mmCIF file of C-alpha atoms and ligand atoms in Angstrom:
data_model
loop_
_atom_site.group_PDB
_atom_site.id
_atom_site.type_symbol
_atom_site.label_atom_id
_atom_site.label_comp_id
_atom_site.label_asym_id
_atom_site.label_seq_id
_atom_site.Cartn_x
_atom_site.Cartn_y
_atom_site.Cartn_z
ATOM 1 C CA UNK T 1 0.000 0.000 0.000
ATOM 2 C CA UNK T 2 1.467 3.475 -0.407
ATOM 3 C CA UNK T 3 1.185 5.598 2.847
ATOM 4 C CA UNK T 4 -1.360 8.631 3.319
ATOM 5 C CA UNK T 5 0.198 11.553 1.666
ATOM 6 C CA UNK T 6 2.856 13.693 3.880
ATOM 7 C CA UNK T 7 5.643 16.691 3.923
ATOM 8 C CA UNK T 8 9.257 15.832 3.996
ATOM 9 C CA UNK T 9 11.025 17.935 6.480
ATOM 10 C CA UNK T 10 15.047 17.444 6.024
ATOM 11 C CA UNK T 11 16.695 18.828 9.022
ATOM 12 C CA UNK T 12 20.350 19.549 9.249
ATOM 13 C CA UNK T 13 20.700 20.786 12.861
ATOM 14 C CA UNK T 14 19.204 19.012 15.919
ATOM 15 C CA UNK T 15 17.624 22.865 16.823
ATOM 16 C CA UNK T 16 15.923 22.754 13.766
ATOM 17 C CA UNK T 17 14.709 19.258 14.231
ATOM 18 C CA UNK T 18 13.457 20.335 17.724
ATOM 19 C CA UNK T 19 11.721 23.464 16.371
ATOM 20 C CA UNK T 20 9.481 21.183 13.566
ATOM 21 C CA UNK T 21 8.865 18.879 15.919
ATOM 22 C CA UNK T 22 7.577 21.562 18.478
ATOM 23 C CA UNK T 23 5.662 23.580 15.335
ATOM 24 C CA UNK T 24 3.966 20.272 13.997
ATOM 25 C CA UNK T 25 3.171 18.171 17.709
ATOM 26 C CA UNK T 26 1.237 15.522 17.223
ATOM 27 C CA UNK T 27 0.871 15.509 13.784
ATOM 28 C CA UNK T 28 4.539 14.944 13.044
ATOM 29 C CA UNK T 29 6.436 11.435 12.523
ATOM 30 C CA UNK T 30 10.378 11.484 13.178
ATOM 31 C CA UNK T 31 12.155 9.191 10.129
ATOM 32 C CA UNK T 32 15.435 7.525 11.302
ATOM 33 C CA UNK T 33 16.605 4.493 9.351
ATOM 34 C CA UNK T 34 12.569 3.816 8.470
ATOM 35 C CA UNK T 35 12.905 0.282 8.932
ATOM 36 C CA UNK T 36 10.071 0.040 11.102
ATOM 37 C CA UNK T 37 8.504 3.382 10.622
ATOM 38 C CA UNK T 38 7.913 3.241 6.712
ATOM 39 C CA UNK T 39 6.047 -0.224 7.476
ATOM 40 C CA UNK T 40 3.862 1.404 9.648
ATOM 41 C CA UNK T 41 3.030 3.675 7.366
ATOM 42 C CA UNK T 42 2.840 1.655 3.995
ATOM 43 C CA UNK T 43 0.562 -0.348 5.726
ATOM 44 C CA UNK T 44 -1.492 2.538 7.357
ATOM 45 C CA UNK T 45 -1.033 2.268 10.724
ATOM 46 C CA UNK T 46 0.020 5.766 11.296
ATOM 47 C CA UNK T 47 -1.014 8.740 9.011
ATOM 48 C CA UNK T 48 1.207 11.759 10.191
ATOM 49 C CA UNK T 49 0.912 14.519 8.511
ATOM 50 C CA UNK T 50 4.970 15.862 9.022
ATOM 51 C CA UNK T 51 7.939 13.421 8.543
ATOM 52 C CA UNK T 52 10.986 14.814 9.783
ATOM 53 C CA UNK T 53 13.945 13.068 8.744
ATOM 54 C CA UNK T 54 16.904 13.084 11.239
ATOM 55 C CA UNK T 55 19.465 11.618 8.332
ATOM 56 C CA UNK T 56 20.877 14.901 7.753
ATOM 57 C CA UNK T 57 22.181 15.652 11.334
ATOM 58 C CA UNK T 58 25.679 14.164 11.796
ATOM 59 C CA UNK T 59 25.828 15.218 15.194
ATOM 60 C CA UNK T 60 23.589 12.223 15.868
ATOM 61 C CA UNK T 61 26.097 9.326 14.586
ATOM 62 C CA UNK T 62 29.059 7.681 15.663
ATOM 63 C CA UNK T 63 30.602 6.283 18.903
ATOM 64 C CA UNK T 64 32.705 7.783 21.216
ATOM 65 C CA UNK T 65 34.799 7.084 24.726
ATOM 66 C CA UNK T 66 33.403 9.366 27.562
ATOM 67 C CA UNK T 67 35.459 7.446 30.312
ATOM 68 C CA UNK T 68 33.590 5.237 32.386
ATOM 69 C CA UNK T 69 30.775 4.629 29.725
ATOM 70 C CA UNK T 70 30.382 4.880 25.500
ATOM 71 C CA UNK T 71 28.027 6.627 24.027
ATOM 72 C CA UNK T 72 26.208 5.690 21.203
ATOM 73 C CA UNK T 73 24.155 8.490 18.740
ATOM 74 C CA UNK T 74 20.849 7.601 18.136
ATOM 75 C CA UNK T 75 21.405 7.180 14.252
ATOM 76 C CA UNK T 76 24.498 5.447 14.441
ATOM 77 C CA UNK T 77 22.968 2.038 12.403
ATOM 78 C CA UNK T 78 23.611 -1.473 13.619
ATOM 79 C CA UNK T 79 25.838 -2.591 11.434
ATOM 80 C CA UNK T 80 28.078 -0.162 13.003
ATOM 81 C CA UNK T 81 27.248 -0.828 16.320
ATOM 82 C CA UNK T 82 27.894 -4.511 15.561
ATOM 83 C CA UNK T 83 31.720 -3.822 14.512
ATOM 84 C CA UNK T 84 32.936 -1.299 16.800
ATOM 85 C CA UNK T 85 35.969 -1.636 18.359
ATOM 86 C CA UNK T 86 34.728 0.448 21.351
ATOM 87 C CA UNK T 87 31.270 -1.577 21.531
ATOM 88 C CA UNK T 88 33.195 -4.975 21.354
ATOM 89 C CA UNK T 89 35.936 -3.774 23.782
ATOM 90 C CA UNK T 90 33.304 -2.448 26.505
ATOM 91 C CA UNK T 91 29.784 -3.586 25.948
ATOM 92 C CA UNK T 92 30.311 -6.860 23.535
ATOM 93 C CA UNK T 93 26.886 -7.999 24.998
ATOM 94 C CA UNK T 94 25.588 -5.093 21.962
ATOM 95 C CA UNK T 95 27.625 -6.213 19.638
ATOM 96 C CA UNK T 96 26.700 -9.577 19.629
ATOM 97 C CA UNK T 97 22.875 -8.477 19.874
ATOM 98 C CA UNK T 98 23.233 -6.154 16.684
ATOM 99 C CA UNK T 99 25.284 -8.843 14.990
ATOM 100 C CA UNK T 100 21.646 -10.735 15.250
ATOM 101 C CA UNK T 101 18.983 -7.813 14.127
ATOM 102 C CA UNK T 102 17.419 -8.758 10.746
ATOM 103 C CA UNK T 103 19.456 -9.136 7.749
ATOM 104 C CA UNK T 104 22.672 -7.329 6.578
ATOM 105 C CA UNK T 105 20.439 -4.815 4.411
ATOM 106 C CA UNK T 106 18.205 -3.982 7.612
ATOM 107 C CA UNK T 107 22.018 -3.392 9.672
ATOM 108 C CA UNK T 108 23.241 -0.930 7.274
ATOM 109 C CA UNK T 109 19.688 1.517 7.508
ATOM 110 C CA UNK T 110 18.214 0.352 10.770
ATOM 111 C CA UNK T 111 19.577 2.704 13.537
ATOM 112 C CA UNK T 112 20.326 1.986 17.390
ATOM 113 C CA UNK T 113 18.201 4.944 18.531
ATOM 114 C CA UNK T 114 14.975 3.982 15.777
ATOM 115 C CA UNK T 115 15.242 0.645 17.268
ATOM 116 C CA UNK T 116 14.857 1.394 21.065
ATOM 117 C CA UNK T 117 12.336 4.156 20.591
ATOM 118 C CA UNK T 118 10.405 2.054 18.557
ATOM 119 C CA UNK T 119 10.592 -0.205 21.747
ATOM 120 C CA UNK T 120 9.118 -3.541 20.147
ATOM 121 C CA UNK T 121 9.206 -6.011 23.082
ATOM 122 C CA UNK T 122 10.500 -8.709 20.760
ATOM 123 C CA UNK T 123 13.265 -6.099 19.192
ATOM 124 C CA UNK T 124 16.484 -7.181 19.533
ATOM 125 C CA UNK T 125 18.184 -4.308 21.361
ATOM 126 C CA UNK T 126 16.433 -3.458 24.441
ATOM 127 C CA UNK T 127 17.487 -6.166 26.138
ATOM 128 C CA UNK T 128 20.844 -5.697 26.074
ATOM 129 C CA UNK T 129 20.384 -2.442 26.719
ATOM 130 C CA UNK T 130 18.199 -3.060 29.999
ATOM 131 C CA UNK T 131 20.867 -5.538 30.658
ATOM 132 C CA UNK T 132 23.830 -3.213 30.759
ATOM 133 C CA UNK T 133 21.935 -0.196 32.420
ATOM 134 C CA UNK T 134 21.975 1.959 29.531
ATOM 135 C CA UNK T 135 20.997 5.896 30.021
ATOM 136 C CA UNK T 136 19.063 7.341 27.680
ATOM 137 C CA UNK T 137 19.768 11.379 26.707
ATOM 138 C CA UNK T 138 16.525 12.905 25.272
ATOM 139 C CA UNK T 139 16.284 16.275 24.067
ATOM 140 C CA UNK T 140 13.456 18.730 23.836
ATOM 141 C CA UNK T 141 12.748 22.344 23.027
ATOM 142 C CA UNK T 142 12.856 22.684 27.267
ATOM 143 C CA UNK T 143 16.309 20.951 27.484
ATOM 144 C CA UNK T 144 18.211 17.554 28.101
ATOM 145 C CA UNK T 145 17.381 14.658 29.951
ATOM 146 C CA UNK T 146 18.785 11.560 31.436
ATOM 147 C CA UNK T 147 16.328 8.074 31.520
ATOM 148 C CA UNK T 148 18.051 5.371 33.007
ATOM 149 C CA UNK T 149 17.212 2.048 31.672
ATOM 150 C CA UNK T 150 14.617 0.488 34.574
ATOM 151 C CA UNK T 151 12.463 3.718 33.270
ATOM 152 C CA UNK T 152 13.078 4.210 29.720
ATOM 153 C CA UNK T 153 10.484 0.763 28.493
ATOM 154 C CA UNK T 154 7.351 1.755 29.456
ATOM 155 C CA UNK T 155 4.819 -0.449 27.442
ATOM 156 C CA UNK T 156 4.572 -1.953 24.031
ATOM 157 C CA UNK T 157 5.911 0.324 21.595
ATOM 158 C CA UNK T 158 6.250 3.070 24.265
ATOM 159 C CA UNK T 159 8.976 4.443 25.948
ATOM 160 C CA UNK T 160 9.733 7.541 28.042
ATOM 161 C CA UNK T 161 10.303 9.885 24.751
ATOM 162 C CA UNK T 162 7.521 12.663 24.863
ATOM 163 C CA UNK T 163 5.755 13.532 21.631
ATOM 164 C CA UNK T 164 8.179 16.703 21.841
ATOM 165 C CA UNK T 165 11.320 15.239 22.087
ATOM 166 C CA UNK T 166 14.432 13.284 20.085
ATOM 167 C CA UNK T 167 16.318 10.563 21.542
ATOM 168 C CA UNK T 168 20.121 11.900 20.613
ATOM 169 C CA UNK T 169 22.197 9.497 22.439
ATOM 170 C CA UNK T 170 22.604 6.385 24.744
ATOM 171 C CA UNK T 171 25.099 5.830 26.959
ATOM 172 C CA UNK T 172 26.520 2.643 27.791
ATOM 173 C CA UNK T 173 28.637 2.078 31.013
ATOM 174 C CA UNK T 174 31.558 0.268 30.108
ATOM 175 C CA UNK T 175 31.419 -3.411 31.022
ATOM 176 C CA UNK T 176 35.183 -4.275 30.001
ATOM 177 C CA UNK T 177 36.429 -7.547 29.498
ATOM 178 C CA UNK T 178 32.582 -9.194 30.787
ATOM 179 C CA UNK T 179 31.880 -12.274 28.669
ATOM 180 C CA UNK T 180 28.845 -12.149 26.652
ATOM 181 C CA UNK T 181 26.122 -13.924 24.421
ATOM 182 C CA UNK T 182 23.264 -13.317 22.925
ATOM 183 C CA UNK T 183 20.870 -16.173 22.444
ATOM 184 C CA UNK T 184 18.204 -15.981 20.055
ATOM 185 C CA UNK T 185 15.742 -17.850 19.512
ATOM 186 C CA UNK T 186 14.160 -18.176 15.567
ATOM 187 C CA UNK T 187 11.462 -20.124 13.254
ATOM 188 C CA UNK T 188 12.254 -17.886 10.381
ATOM 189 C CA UNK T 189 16.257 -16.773 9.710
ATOM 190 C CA UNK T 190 16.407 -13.077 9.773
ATOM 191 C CA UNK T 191 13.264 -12.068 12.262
ATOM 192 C CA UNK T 192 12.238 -11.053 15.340
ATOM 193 C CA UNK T 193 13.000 -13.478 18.328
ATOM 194 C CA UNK T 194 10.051 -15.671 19.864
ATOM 195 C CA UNK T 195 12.262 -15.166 23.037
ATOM 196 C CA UNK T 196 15.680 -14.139 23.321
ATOM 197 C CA UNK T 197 18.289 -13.795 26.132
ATOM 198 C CA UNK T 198 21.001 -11.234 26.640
ATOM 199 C CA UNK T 199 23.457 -12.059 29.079
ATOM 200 C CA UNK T 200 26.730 -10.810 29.965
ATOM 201 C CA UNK T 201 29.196 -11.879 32.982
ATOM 202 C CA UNK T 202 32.012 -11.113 34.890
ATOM 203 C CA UNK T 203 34.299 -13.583 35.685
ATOM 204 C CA UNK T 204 33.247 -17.118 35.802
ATOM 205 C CA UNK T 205 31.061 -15.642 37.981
ATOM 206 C CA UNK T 206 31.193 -12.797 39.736
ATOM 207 C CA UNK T 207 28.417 -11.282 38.627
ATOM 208 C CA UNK T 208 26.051 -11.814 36.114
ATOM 209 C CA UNK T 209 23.202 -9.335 33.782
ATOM 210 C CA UNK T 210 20.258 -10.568 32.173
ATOM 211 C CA UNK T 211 17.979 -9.314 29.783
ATOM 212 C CA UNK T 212 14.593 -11.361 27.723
ATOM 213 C CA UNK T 213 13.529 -10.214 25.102
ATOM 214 C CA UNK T 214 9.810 -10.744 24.203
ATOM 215 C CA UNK T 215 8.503 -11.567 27.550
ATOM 216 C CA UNK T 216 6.533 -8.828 28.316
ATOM 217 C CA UNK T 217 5.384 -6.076 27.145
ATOM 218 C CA UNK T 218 8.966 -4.104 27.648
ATOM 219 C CA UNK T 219 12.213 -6.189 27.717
ATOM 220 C CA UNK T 220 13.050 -7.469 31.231
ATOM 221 C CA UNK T 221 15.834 -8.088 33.644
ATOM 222 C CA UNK T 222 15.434 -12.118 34.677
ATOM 223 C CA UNK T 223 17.371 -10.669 38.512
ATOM 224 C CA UNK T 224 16.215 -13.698 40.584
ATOM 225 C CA UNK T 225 18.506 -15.902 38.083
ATOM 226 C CA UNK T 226 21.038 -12.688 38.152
ATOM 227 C CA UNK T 227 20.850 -13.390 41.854
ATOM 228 C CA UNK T 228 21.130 -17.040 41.968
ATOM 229 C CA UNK T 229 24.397 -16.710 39.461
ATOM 230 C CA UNK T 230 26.173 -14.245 41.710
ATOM 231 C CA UNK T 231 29.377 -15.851 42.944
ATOM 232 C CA UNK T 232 28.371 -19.070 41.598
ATOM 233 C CA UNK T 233 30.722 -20.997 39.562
ATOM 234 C CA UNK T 234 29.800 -21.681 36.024
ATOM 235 C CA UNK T 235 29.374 -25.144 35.734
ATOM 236 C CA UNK T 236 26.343 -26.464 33.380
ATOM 237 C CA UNK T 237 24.607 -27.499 36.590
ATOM 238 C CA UNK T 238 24.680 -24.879 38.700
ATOM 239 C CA UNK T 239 24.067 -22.875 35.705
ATOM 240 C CA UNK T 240 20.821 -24.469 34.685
ATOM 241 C CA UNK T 241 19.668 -24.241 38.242
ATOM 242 C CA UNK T 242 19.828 -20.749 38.377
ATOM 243 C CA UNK T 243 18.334 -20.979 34.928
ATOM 244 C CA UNK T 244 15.054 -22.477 35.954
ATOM 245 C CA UNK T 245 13.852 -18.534 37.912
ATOM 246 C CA UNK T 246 14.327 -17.320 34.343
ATOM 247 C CA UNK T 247 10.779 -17.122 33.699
ATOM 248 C CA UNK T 248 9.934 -15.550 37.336
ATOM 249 C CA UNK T 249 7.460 -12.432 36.737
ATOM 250 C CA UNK T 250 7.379 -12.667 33.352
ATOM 251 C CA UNK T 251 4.051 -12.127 31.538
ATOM 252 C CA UNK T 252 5.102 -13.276 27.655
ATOM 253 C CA UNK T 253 2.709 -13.105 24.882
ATOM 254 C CA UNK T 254 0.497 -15.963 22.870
ATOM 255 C CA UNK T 255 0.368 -15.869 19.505
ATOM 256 C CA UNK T 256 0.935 -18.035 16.038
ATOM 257 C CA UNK T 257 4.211 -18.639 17.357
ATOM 258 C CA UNK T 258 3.880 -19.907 20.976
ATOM 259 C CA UNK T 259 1.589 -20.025 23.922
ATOM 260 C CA UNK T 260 3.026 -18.215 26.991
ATOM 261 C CA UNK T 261 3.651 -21.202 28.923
ATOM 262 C CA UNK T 262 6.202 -22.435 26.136
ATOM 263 C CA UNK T 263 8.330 -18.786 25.802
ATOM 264 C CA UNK T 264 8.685 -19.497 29.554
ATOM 265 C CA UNK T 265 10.096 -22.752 28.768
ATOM 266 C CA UNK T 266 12.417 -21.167 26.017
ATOM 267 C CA UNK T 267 13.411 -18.205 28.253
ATOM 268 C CA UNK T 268 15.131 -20.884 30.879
ATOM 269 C CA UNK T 269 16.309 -23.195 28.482
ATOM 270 C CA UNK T 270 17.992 -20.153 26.435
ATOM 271 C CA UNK T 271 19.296 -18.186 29.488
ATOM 272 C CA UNK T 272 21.288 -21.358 30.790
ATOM 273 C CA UNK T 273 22.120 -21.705 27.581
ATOM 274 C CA UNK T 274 23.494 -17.832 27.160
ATOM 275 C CA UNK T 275 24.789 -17.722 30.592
ATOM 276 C CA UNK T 276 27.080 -20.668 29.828
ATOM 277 C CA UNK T 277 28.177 -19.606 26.368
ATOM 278 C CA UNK T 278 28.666 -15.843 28.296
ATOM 279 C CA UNK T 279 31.149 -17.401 30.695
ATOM 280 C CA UNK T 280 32.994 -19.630 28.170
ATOM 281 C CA UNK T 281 31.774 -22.594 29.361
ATOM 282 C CA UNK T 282 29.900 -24.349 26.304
HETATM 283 C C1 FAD C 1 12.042 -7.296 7.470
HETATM 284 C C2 FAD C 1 12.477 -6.709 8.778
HETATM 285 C C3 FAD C 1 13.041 -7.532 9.726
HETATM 286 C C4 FAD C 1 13.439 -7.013 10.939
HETATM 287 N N1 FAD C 1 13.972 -7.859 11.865
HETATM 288 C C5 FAD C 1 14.365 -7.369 13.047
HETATM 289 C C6 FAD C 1 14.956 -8.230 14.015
HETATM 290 O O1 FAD C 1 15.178 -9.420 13.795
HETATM 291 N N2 FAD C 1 15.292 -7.695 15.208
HETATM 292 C C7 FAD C 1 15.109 -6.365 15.493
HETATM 293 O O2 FAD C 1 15.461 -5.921 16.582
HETATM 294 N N3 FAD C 1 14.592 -5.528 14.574
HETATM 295 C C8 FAD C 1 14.212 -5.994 13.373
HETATM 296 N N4 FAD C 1 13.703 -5.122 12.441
HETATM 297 C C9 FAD C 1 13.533 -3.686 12.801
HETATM 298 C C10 FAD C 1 14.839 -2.915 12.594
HETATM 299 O O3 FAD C 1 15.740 -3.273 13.603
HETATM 300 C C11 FAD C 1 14.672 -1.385 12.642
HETATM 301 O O4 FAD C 1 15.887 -0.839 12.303
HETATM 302 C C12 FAD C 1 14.300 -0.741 13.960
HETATM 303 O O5 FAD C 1 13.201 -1.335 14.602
HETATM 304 C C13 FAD C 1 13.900 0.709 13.784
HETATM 305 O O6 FAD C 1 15.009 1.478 13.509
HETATM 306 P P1 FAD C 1 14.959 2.575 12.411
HETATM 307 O O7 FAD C 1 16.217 3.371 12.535
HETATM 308 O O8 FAD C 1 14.677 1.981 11.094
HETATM 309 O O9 FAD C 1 13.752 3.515 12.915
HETATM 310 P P2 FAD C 1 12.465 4.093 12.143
HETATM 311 O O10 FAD C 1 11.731 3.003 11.462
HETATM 312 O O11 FAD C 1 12.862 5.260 11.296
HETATM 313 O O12 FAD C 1 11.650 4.664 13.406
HETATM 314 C C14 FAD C 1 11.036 3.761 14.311
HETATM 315 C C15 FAD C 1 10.217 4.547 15.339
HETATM 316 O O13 FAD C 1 11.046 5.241 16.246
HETATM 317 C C16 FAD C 1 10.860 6.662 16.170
HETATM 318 N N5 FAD C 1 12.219 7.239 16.251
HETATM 319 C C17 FAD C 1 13.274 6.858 15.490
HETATM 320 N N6 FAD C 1 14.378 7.496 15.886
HETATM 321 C C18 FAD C 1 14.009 8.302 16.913
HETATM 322 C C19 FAD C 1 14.743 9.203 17.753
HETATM 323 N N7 FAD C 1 16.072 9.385 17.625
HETATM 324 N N8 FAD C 1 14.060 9.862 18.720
HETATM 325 C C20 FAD C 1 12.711 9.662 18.875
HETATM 326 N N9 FAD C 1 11.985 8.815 18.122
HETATM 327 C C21 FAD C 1 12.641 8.140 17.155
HETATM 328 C C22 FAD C 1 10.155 6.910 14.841
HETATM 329 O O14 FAD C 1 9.353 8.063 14.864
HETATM 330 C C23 FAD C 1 9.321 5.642 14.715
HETATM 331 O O15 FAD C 1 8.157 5.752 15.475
HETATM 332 C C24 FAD C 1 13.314 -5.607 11.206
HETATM 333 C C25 FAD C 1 12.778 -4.762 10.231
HETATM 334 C C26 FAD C 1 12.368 -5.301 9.024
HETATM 335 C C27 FAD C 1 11.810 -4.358 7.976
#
């Protein structure tokens, strides 16, 4: 279908992004890498009235050190995300989660920010974002802002971006040297997860961060396995044990693919598989 007729708005400064966003409120779209968003509209599900592309503002790409965490722009795209040396030296749990969004076309358009504001509980990014406590820098015409992970997902396909604002950046503490997997779990190659697991570790195990992905209606932390790992060693029992409280206050869809009682079979099976794989130990 071809979407409802709308202007093009091409900023080339975040201030002028701000300023057509305030102008046009509700009635305007923002476009990142349009991955999602031109579905939505091809297929009518949203009929704005403004699109306002945020391709032409540099100042929202790239990845840099800012000392105890990295920060990611919002448009930086996955594919980027996926192979650099700053994500896989300090945060290799995103890496390895990008490495695992879609298909290599969808990696080199799809963007890190369009893919957590979108905030689809079975995306592939929030996760490992909730996992490594990711802070979330939002901009509006009244100024910046800090979310911090725990309040950033607040339902399906809404997070704590107002209508007024622009995510511009996420920062990532650094997580150096953790061990890391991302476990993903497929009918179709090259699609959303029925469940997937996020995990990353220190030491073998000191400590240990979980995310599921498609388990709710946001992405969640699975903390009573977290707990159970901490200090534990990292054998494929003990692992599995802590595996089995995977599932604990989840509330996972059912749908074509699975009823909830099997994702919360797949989210313990996968996270004992991640947390193993995480820790070198499989
Ligand atoms: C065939 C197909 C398969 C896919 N498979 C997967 C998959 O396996 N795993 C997965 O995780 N994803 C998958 N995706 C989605 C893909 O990852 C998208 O890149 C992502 O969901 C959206 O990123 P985007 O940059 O394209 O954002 P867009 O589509 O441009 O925008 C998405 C939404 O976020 C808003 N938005 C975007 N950027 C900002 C910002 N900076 N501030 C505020 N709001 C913003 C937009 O207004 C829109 O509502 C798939 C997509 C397709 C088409």
């Amino acid at each position: 279908m071809i979407p409802v007729k709308f202007d093009y708005l091409a900023p080339t400064s975040l201030e002028e992004a701000l300023s057509a966003l305030s102008e046009h409120g509700d009635d305007a779209k923002i476009l990142a890498g349009g991955q999602s968003l031109l579905p939505v509209l091809r297929m009518r599900l949203n009929a704005p009235e403004v699109v306002i592309d945020l391709g032409g503002i540099d100042s929202l790409r790239g990845i840099r050190d800012d000392g105890d965490a990295i920060v990611i722009g919002a448009m930086t795209t996955h594919h980027v995300v996926r192979d650099h040396e700053l994500v896989r030296e300090h945060a290799l749990l995103l890496s390895k989660a990008a490495a695992e969004v879609a298909d290599s076309q969808i990696r080199h358009r799809g963007t890190f920010g369009g893919a957590l504001a979108h905030a689809d509980p079975a995306g592939d990014l929030g996760a490992p974002a909730l996992a490594l406590g990711a802070q979330f820098v939002i901009q509006g015409s009244g100024g910046t802002r800090t979310v911090e992970a725990d309040d950033f997902f607040v339902d399906l396909f809404e997070t704590a971006i107002g209508d007024d604002e622009i995510l511009t950046e996420v920062r990532i503490p650094k997580h150096t040297g953790w061990g890391a997997h991302y476990e993903k779990f497929v009918r179709v190659a090259h699609q959303w997860p029925i469940v997937a697991v996020a995990a990353t570790v220190k030491g073998s195990i000191d400590e240990a961060r979980i995310g599921l992905t498609n388990m709710g209606s946001t992405p969640l932390r699975a903390r009573a396995t977290e707990a159970a790992l901490a200090g534990a060693s990292a054998t494929e029992d003990g692992v599995r044990a802590a595996a089995e409280q995977a599932a604990e206050g989840t509330n996972p869809p059912t749908d074509l693919n699975g009823a909830a009682d099997y994702r919360q079979h797949l989210a313990r099976v996968l996270t004992g598989r991640a947390v193993l794989r995480a820790a070198g130990a499989a």
